Short mmCIF file of C-alpha atoms in Angstrom, two decimals:
data_model
loop_
_atom_site.label_atom_id
_atom_site.label_comp_id
_atom_site.label_asym_id
_atom_site.label_seq_id
_atom_site.Cartn_x
_atom_site.Cartn_y
_atom_site.Cartn_z
CA MET W 1 17.06 2.90 -10.08
CA THR W 2 16.60 0.08 -7.65
CA GLN W 3 16.25 1.54 -4.22
CA THR W 4 15.75 -1.04 -1.48
CA ARG W 5 13.05 -0.34 1.10
CA THR W 6 11.53 -2.49 3.84
CA ILE W 7 7.94 -3.60 4.21
CA ILE W 8 6.29 -5.73 6.86
CA ILE W 9 4.45 -8.73 5.46
CA GLU W 10 2.01 -10.32 7.87
CA CYS W 11 1.24 -13.90 6.86
CA LEU W 12 -1.48 -16.17 8.10
CA ARG W 13 0.16 -19.34 9.40
CA PHE W 14 -1.46 -22.71 10.01
CA HIS W 15 0.17 -26.10 10.39
CA PRO W 16 -2.44 -28.89 10.39
CA GLU W 17 -0.37 -31.15 12.66
CA THR W 18 0.61 -28.67 15.34
CA ASP W 19 -1.80 -25.71 15.26
CA GLU W 20 -5.34 -25.68 16.63
CA ALA W 21 -6.14 -22.49 14.74
CA PRO W 22 -4.35 -20.11 12.37
CA TYR W 23 -2.32 -17.15 13.63
CA TYR W 24 -0.43 -14.27 12.07
CA GLN W 25 3.32 -13.97 11.76
CA SER W 26 5.11 -10.81 10.61
CA TYR W 27 8.26 -10.63 8.51
CA GLU W 28 10.39 -7.65 7.61
CA VAL W 29 11.10 -7.92 3.92
CA PRO W 30 13.50 -5.73 1.92
CA PHE W 31 12.05 -4.98 -1.50
CA THR W 32 12.69 -3.05 -4.67
CA ALA W 33 10.11 -1.29 -6.83
CA GLU W 34 9.65 -4.16 -9.27
CA MET W 35 9.02 -6.84 -6.59
CA SER W 36 5.65 -8.52 -6.44
CA VAL W 37 3.96 -9.84 -3.30
CA LEU W 38 4.87 -13.33 -4.55
CA GLU W 39 8.54 -12.34 -4.68
CA GLY W 40 8.16 -11.01 -1.15
CA LEU W 41 6.84 -14.40 -0.04
CA GLN W 42 9.70 -16.11 -1.88
CA TYR W 43 12.16 -13.86 -0.05
CA ILE W 44 10.63 -14.98 3.25
CA LYS W 45 10.88 -18.63 2.27
CA ASP W 46 14.47 -18.32 1.03
CA HIS W 47 15.92 -16.08 3.72
CA LEU W 48 13.68 -15.79 6.79
CA ASP W 49 11.45 -18.84 7.28
CA GLY W 50 11.66 -21.93 5.09
CA THR W 51 8.47 -23.37 6.56
CA LEU W 52 6.15 -20.77 4.97
CA THR W 53 4.01 -22.67 2.47
CA PHE W 54 2.35 -21.17 -0.60
CA ARG W 55 1.58 -22.12 -4.20
CA TRP W 56 3.08 -20.49 -7.26
CA SER W 57 4.30 -21.43 -10.68
CA CYS W 58 4.43 -19.13 -13.70
CA ARG W 59 5.01 -15.68 -12.08
CA MET W 60 3.16 -14.08 -15.01
CA ALA W 61 -0.56 -14.29 -14.21
CA ILE W 62 -1.45 -17.22 -16.41
CA CYS W 63 -1.13 -20.37 -14.26
CA GLY W 64 -3.64 -19.27 -11.61
CA SER W 65 -1.70 -20.84 -8.72
CA CYS W 66 -0.69 -17.89 -6.57
CA GLY W 67 -4.09 -16.46 -5.65
CA CYS W 68 -4.30 -15.17 -2.08
CA MET W 69 -5.91 -12.43 -0.04
CA VAL W 70 -3.82 -9.27 0.26
CA ASN W 71 -5.41 -6.86 2.73
CA ASN W 72 -8.71 -8.74 2.33
CA GLU W 73 -8.64 -8.42 -1.46
CA PRO W 74 -8.40 -11.60 -3.56
CA VAL W 75 -5.46 -11.11 -5.94
CA LEU W 76 -2.82 -12.99 -7.87
CA SER W 77 0.25 -12.34 -5.74
CA CYS W 78 2.46 -12.32 -8.87
CA GLN W 79 0.76 -9.24 -10.31
CA THR W 80 0.35 -7.36 -7.03
CA PHE W 81 3.27 -5.12 -6.15
CA LEU W 82 4.75 -4.37 -2.75
CA ARG W 83 5.46 -0.75 -3.77
CA ASP W 84 1.70 -0.08 -3.93
CA TYR W 85 1.33 -0.84 -0.21
CA HIS W 86 4.51 0.67 1.22
CA PRO W 87 4.92 2.19 3.82
CA SER W 88 1.87 0.36 5.28
CA ARG W 89 2.27 -3.26 6.21
CA ILE W 90 0.41 -5.85 4.17
CA ARG W 91 -1.55 -8.82 5.40
CA VAL W 92 -1.38 -11.95 3.24
CA GLU W 93 -3.92 -14.71 3.84
CA PRO W 94 -5.09 -17.80 1.97
CA LEU W 95 -8.06 -17.31 -0.36
CA ALA W 96 -11.23 -16.70 1.64
CA HIS W 97 -14.07 -19.26 1.82
CA PHE W 98 -11.81 -22.28 1.24
CA PRO W 99 -10.51 -24.76 3.82
CA ILE W 100 -6.89 -23.96 4.69
CA LEU W 101 -4.48 -26.84 4.10
CA ARG W 102 -1.39 -25.14 5.43
CA ASP W 103 -0.35 -21.48 5.68
CA LEU W 104 -1.41 -19.83 2.40
CA THR W 105 -2.47 -22.98 0.55
CA ILE W 106 -6.12 -23.90 0.28
CA ASP W 107 -7.90 -27.15 -0.44
CA GLN W 108 -9.37 -26.96 -4.00
CA THR W 109 -11.03 -30.38 -3.91
CA ASP W 110 -14.52 -28.89 -3.78
CA PHE W 111 -13.92 -26.65 -6.79
CA LEU W 112 -12.36 -29.43 -8.85
CA ALA W 113 -15.44 -31.60 -8.31
CA LYS W 114 -17.66 -28.73 -9.41
CA LEU W 115 -15.50 -28.06 -12.44
CA GLU W 116 -15.89 -31.69 -13.45
CA SER W 117 -19.66 -31.50 -12.98
CA VAL W 118 -20.10 -28.85 -15.72
CA HIS W 119 -18.46 -31.01 -18.43
CA PRO W 120 -15.88 -28.34 -19.28
CA TYR W 121 -15.00 -29.63 -22.75
CA LEU W 122 -16.56 -29.65 -26.21
CA ILE W 123 -19.26 -32.26 -26.65
CA PRO W 124 -19.91 -32.34 -30.41
CA SER W 125 -23.11 -33.86 -31.70
CA ALA W 126 -22.82 -37.37 -33.11
CA ASP W 127 -24.09 -36.39 -36.57
CA ASP W 128 -21.71 -33.44 -36.83
CA ASP W 129 -18.38 -35.14 -37.44
CA PRO W 130 -16.14 -33.12 -39.74
CA GLY W 131 -13.63 -35.97 -39.90
CA ASP W 132 -10.18 -34.62 -40.61
CA GLN W 133 -11.52 -31.22 -41.61
CA PRO W 134 -11.38 -28.25 -39.24
CA ARG W 135 -14.63 -27.10 -37.68
CA ASN W 136 -14.75 -23.50 -38.86
CA GLN W 137 -16.20 -20.65 -36.87
CA THR W 138 -16.97 -17.07 -37.82
CA PRO W 139 -15.33 -14.27 -35.78
CA ASP W 140 -18.77 -13.59 -34.28
CA GLN W 141 -19.12 -17.20 -33.16
CA ILE W 142 -15.70 -17.01 -31.52
CA GLN W 143 -16.62 -13.79 -29.72
CA ASP W 144 -19.63 -15.57 -28.17
CA TYR W 145 -17.35 -17.56 -25.85
CA LEU W 146 -13.82 -16.15 -26.11
CA GLY W 147 -14.12 -13.94 -23.03
CA TYR W 148 -15.31 -16.86 -20.89
CA ALA W 149 -12.52 -19.07 -22.23
CA GLN W 150 -9.91 -16.88 -20.50
CA CYS W 151 -10.54 -18.46 -17.09
CA ILE W 152 -7.35 -19.74 -15.44
CA ASN W 153 -9.10 -21.42 -12.46
CA CYS W 154 -7.33 -19.15 -9.98
CA LEU W 155 -10.41 -19.14 -7.68
CA LEU W 156 -10.25 -15.43 -6.88
CA CYS W 157 -13.94 -15.25 -7.83
CA TYR W 158 -14.83 -17.86 -5.21
CA ALA W 159 -12.90 -15.90 -2.60
CA ALA W 160 -14.88 -12.78 -3.57
CA CYS W 161 -18.30 -14.49 -3.55
CA PRO W 162 -20.09 -14.33 -0.18
CA GLN W 163 -22.74 -16.73 -1.49
CA TYR W 164 -20.09 -19.41 -1.88
CA GLY W 165 -18.73 -18.60 1.58
CA LEU W 166 -22.20 -18.90 3.11
CA ASN W 167 -23.22 -21.98 1.15
CA GLU W 168 -20.47 -24.29 0.00
CA ALA W 169 -22.92 -26.21 -2.20
CA PHE W 170 -23.18 -23.27 -4.63
CA THR W 171 -21.52 -24.29 -7.92
CA GLY W 172 -19.85 -20.91 -7.97
CA PRO W 173 -18.58 -18.34 -10.47
CA ALA W 174 -15.69 -19.99 -12.34
CA ALA W 175 -17.39 -23.37 -12.87
CA LEU W 176 -20.60 -21.71 -14.10
CA ALA W 177 -18.66 -19.32 -16.35
CA LEU W 178 -16.87 -22.30 -17.91
CA LEU W 179 -20.19 -24.08 -18.27
CA HIS W 180 -21.44 -21.08 -20.22
CA ARG W 181 -18.22 -20.96 -22.25
CA TYR W 182 -18.95 -24.41 -23.72
CA ASN W 183 -22.69 -23.87 -24.10
CA ALA W 184 -21.98 -20.67 -26.04
CA ASP W 185 -19.61 -22.46 -28.44
CA SER W 186 -21.11 -23.20 -31.86
CA ARG W 187 -19.16 -26.49 -32.03
CA ASP W 188 -20.73 -27.79 -28.83
CA ALA W 189 -23.92 -29.81 -28.52
CA GLY W 190 -23.68 -30.76 -24.83
CA LYS W 191 -26.10 -28.21 -23.41
CA ALA W 192 -28.65 -30.83 -22.38
CA GLN W 193 -26.01 -32.56 -20.23
CA ARG W 194 -25.25 -29.30 -18.44
CA MET W 195 -28.86 -28.23 -17.85
CA ASP W 196 -29.15 -30.04 -14.50
CA VAL W 197 -26.24 -28.03 -13.11
CA ILE W 198 -27.74 -24.76 -14.37
CA ASN W 199 -31.24 -25.50 -13.09
CA ALA W 200 -30.23 -26.64 -9.61
CA GLU W 201 -30.89 -24.47 -6.57
CA GLU W 202 -27.11 -24.42 -6.06
CA GLY W 203 -26.59 -23.74 -9.79
CA VAL W 204 -27.28 -20.32 -11.30
CA TRP W 205 -30.04 -19.73 -8.74
CA GLY W 206 -27.49 -19.76 -5.93
CA CYS W 207 -26.21 -16.43 -7.28
CA THR W 208 -27.72 -13.18 -5.99
CA LEU W 209 -25.62 -10.94 -8.23
CA VAL W 210 -23.28 -9.50 -5.67
CA GLY W 211 -21.10 -9.05 -8.75
CA GLU W 212 -17.72 -9.15 -7.01
CA CYS W 213 -16.57 -12.23 -8.97
CA SER W 214 -16.36 -10.13 -12.13
CA GLU W 215 -14.66 -7.28 -10.26
CA VAL W 216 -11.75 -9.38 -8.97
CA CYS W 217 -11.24 -11.60 -12.04
CA PRO W 218 -7.67 -11.03 -13.29
CA LYS W 219 -8.68 -12.24 -16.77
CA HIS W 220 -11.91 -10.18 -17.06
CA VAL W 221 -14.00 -13.30 -17.55
CA ASP W 222 -17.19 -11.73 -16.12
CA PRO W 223 -18.71 -14.79 -14.40
CA ALA W 224 -21.58 -12.65 -13.07
CA ARG W 225 -22.79 -12.10 -16.63
CA ALA W 226 -22.42 -15.77 -17.57
CA ILE W 227 -24.41 -16.87 -14.52
CA ASN W 228 -27.20 -14.33 -14.80
CA GLN W 229 -27.77 -14.86 -18.50
CA ASN W 230 -28.27 -18.52 -17.68
CA LYS W 231 -31.04 -17.64 -15.24
CA ILE W 232 -33.08 -16.76 -18.35
CA VAL W 233 -31.96 -20.00 -20.01
CA SER W 234 -33.05 -21.91 -16.91
CA THR W 235 -36.42 -20.15 -16.79
CA GLN W 236 -37.05 -20.91 -20.47
CA ASP W 237 -36.06 -24.52 -19.89
CA TYR W 238 -38.50 -24.76 -16.98
CA PHE W 239 -41.49 -23.47 -18.95
CA LEU W 240 -40.64 -25.05 -22.29
CA ARG W 241 -40.56 -28.53 -20.76
CA PHE W 242 -44.35 -28.33 -20.44
CA LEU W 243 -44.63 -27.86 -24.21
CA LYS W 244 -42.31 -30.66 -25.18
CA PRO W 245 -43.43 -34.25 -25.66
CA ARG W 246 -43.11 -36.49 -22.61
CA GLY W 247 -39.82 -38.28 -22.19
CA ARG W 248 -37.91 -35.56 -24.00
CA ARG W 249 -36.25 -32.59 -22.44
CA MET C 1 -5.20 -41.98 2.35
CA ASN C 2 -7.02 -39.88 4.90
CA PRO C 3 -7.86 -36.38 3.77
CA PRO C 4 -5.58 -33.87 5.51
CA ARG C 5 -6.93 -31.85 8.41
CA THR C 6 -7.98 -28.42 7.23
CA TYR C 7 -9.14 -25.26 8.93
CA THR C 8 -12.16 -23.34 7.66
CA ARG C 9 -12.61 -19.76 8.72
CA GLY C 10 -16.21 -18.72 9.28
CA MET C 11 -18.30 -16.00 7.68
CA GLN C 12 -18.71 -13.94 10.85
CA ARG C 13 -19.65 -10.36 9.95
CA TRP C 14 -18.75 -11.02 6.31
CA TRP C 15 -20.44 -7.82 5.16
CA LEU C 16 -17.74 -5.77 6.87
CA ARG C 17 -14.99 -7.33 4.77
CA ARG C 18 -15.60 -5.34 1.59
CA PRO C 19 -17.47 -2.02 1.07
CA SER C 20 -19.11 -3.54 -2.01
CA TYR C 21 -20.78 -6.16 0.22
CA GLN C 22 -22.41 -3.36 2.20
CA PHE C 23 -23.57 -1.69 -1.01
CA TYR C 24 -25.01 -5.05 -2.10
CA LEU C 25 -26.88 -5.46 1.19
CA LEU C 26 -28.22 -1.92 0.92
CA ARG C 27 -29.36 -2.67 -2.65
CA GLU C 28 -31.13 -5.85 -1.56
CA GLY C 29 -32.35 -4.27 1.70
CA THR C 30 -34.31 -1.59 -0.13
CA SER C 31 -36.50 -4.37 -1.54
CA VAL C 32 -37.77 -4.91 2.02
CA VAL C 33 -38.97 -1.29 2.05
CA ILE C 34 -40.72 -1.93 -1.27
CA ALA C 35 -42.39 -5.08 0.09
CA LEU C 36 -43.54 -3.20 3.22
CA TYR C 37 -45.01 -0.44 1.07
CA GLY C 38 -46.84 -3.09 -0.94
CA VAL C 39 -48.36 -4.37 2.32
CA PHE C 40 -49.41 -0.80 3.19
CA LEU C 41 -51.21 -0.43 -0.17
CA LEU C 42 -52.87 -3.82 0.34
CA MET C 43 -54.12 -2.60 3.71
CA GLY C 44 -55.74 0.30 1.88
CA MET C 45 -57.54 -2.11 -0.43
CA ALA C 46 -58.62 -4.22 2.52
CA ALA C 47 -59.93 -1.08 4.22
CA LEU C 48 -61.89 -0.26 1.07
CA ALA C 49 -63.48 -3.72 1.22
CA VAL C 50 -64.37 -3.30 4.92
CA GLY C 51 -66.27 -0.04 4.42
CA PRO C 52 -66.13 3.77 4.05
CA GLY C 53 -65.19 4.31 7.71
CA ALA C 54 -62.16 2.03 7.51
CA PHE C 55 -61.06 3.57 4.22
CA GLU C 56 -61.31 7.11 5.61
CA ALA C 57 -59.21 6.03 8.59
CA TRP C 58 -56.60 4.59 6.21
CA ARG C 59 -56.65 7.84 4.20
CA ALA C 60 -56.17 9.83 7.38
CA VAL C 61 -53.02 7.76 8.08
CA LEU C 62 -51.91 8.25 4.47
CA PHE C 63 -52.08 12.05 4.66
CA SER C 64 -50.61 12.46 8.14
CA PRO C 65 -47.34 14.46 8.43
CA LEU C 66 -45.44 11.33 9.50
CA SER C 67 -46.72 9.57 6.40
CA TRP C 68 -45.41 12.39 4.18
CA LEU C 69 -41.99 11.99 5.79
CA LEU C 70 -42.06 8.19 5.40
CA HIS C 71 -43.11 8.58 1.77
CA LEU C 72 -39.97 10.62 1.12
CA VAL C 73 -37.89 7.81 2.66
CA VAL C 74 -39.78 5.20 0.61
CA LEU C 75 -39.34 7.27 -2.57
CA ALA C 76 -35.59 7.43 -1.93
CA ALA C 77 -35.47 3.65 -1.34
CA PHE C 78 -37.51 2.98 -4.50
CA THR C 79 -35.32 5.25 -6.62
CA PHE C 80 -32.10 3.69 -5.29
CA HIS C 81 -33.47 0.19 -5.84
CA ALA C 82 -34.65 0.93 -9.36
CA TRP C 83 -31.42 2.69 -10.25
CA THR C 84 -29.22 -0.19 -9.08
CA TRP C 85 -31.62 -2.72 -10.59
CA PHE C 86 -31.28 -1.14 -14.02
CA LYS C 87 -27.52 -0.92 -13.47
CA VAL C 88 -27.21 -4.73 -13.22
CA LEU C 89 -29.93 -5.36 -15.81
CA PRO C 90 -27.50 -5.64 -18.78
CA LEU C 91 -25.77 -8.57 -17.06
CA THR C 92 -29.02 -10.54 -17.11
CA VAL C 93 -29.93 -9.93 -20.75
CA PRO C 94 -28.64 -12.45 -23.29
CA PRO C 95 -27.11 -10.53 -26.22
CA PHE C 96 -29.85 -10.04 -28.79
CA LYS C 97 -28.19 -9.56 -32.13
CA THR C 98 -29.73 -7.79 -35.06
CA ARG C 99 -28.46 -7.26 -38.58
CA ARG C 100 -27.55 -3.68 -37.69
CA PHE C 101 -26.07 -4.66 -34.33
CA PRO C 102 -24.38 -8.01 -34.93
CA ARG C 103 -22.77 -7.97 -31.44
CA GLY C 104 -25.91 -6.86 -29.60
CA PHE C 105 -26.06 -3.68 -27.52
CA SER C 106 -23.49 -2.36 -25.07
CA ASP C 107 -24.23 -2.38 -21.34
CA ALA C 108 -24.43 1.41 -21.31
CA THR C 109 -27.01 1.43 -24.14
CA LEU C 110 -29.15 -1.23 -22.48
CA ASN C 111 -28.98 0.66 -19.19
CA ARG C 112 -30.00 3.92 -20.87
CA MET C 113 -32.86 2.27 -22.76
CA ALA C 114 -34.17 0.74 -19.53
CA LEU C 115 -33.91 4.04 -17.64
CA TRP C 116 -35.83 5.84 -20.40
CA ALA C 117 -38.54 3.18 -20.38
CA TRP C 118 -38.73 3.48 -16.59
CA GLY C 119 -39.03 7.26 -16.84
CA VAL C 120 -41.78 7.14 -19.47
CA VAL C 121 -43.82 4.48 -17.62
CA SER C 122 -43.45 6.40 -14.34
CA LEU C 123 -44.64 9.60 -16.04
CA VAL C 124 -47.67 7.86 -17.54
CA ILE C 125 -48.62 6.41 -14.15
CA LEU C 126 -48.08 9.77 -12.44
CA VAL C 127 -50.30 11.60 -14.95
CA ALA C 128 -52.99 8.91 -14.69
CA ALA C 129 -52.87 9.04 -10.88
CA LEU C 130 -53.06 12.84 -10.78
CA ARG C 131 -56.10 12.76 -13.09
CA GLY C 132 -57.69 10.16 -10.84
CA LEU C 133 -57.25 12.41 -7.80
CA GLN C 134 -59.17 15.29 -9.45
#
């Protein structure tokens, strides 16, 4: 049965060319039980206010585009349902801790630079070239990184991390989780190239284990675990360098 | 192309935004109590170095009614800190795999092992301290 009800969606609005600061605007949106917050926003854009700006693509929680704050909680708007909030109104804001470009869209430039800095791709060793043959892995070897490979770069973890909000230099949960994903892969030999990012003050040591990144992750990536296990890696690296011959890391 | 103008919202009173942030601050805040108690114990050692008079004065403070009350508060802070510390401990341990446990131990097992170790060590210290008092 599709019964239509009405919910008030309060959106944060900001136009960089006309607004000094963001403000809230409310819309009355008719909805049915199966409608997501994203569909509510699309209703606003199609029927009430064509200027409302937000990102979306797949509508099925895999593209990572539609992340926003709903009632202060970082969520994917495509898998958050209006029925769960009715009859209260909901407040939709852009992801916390990021610069707002316009309305609900944020500027991801900072994250993209950080993602690039962790070399998020396999770096095989030069003397380990299987040629045309596949590089086999055991199920155990796959399990070592599979969980961390689920990241969709939706940035909910950054919006949940107060350390990132307080210090923008912090490499942050998703980038560090992806760093760990490649280090934990048996086919990868690029750990040395990623060590500088891990060891930096704004690397794993910027994390104080608030733990909210893992709580809000829609793909259960557990960045908090990836980061804090690398604190041990970083500590070992620090002390072991005294034992290694000079000029080698 | 010039970068577009953006608006960054501040972090004013960020700890009010999620209850878990307040729990986190409480968890970290209890370490201040632990540090202060460490200073108090150091003062006792300093008093011992100064002389018997100073040490007796420190002991008088230690066994005052207010001190008993504060010790209960400190014990609560210590217990909460230790409990939450062991709760997050599994996140910090790289999975150590054995032949019998090829995937390492579960978080719950690690947490339980740590709590048991904590209990045993605390008991040993308590027994040793009680013997020392006699």
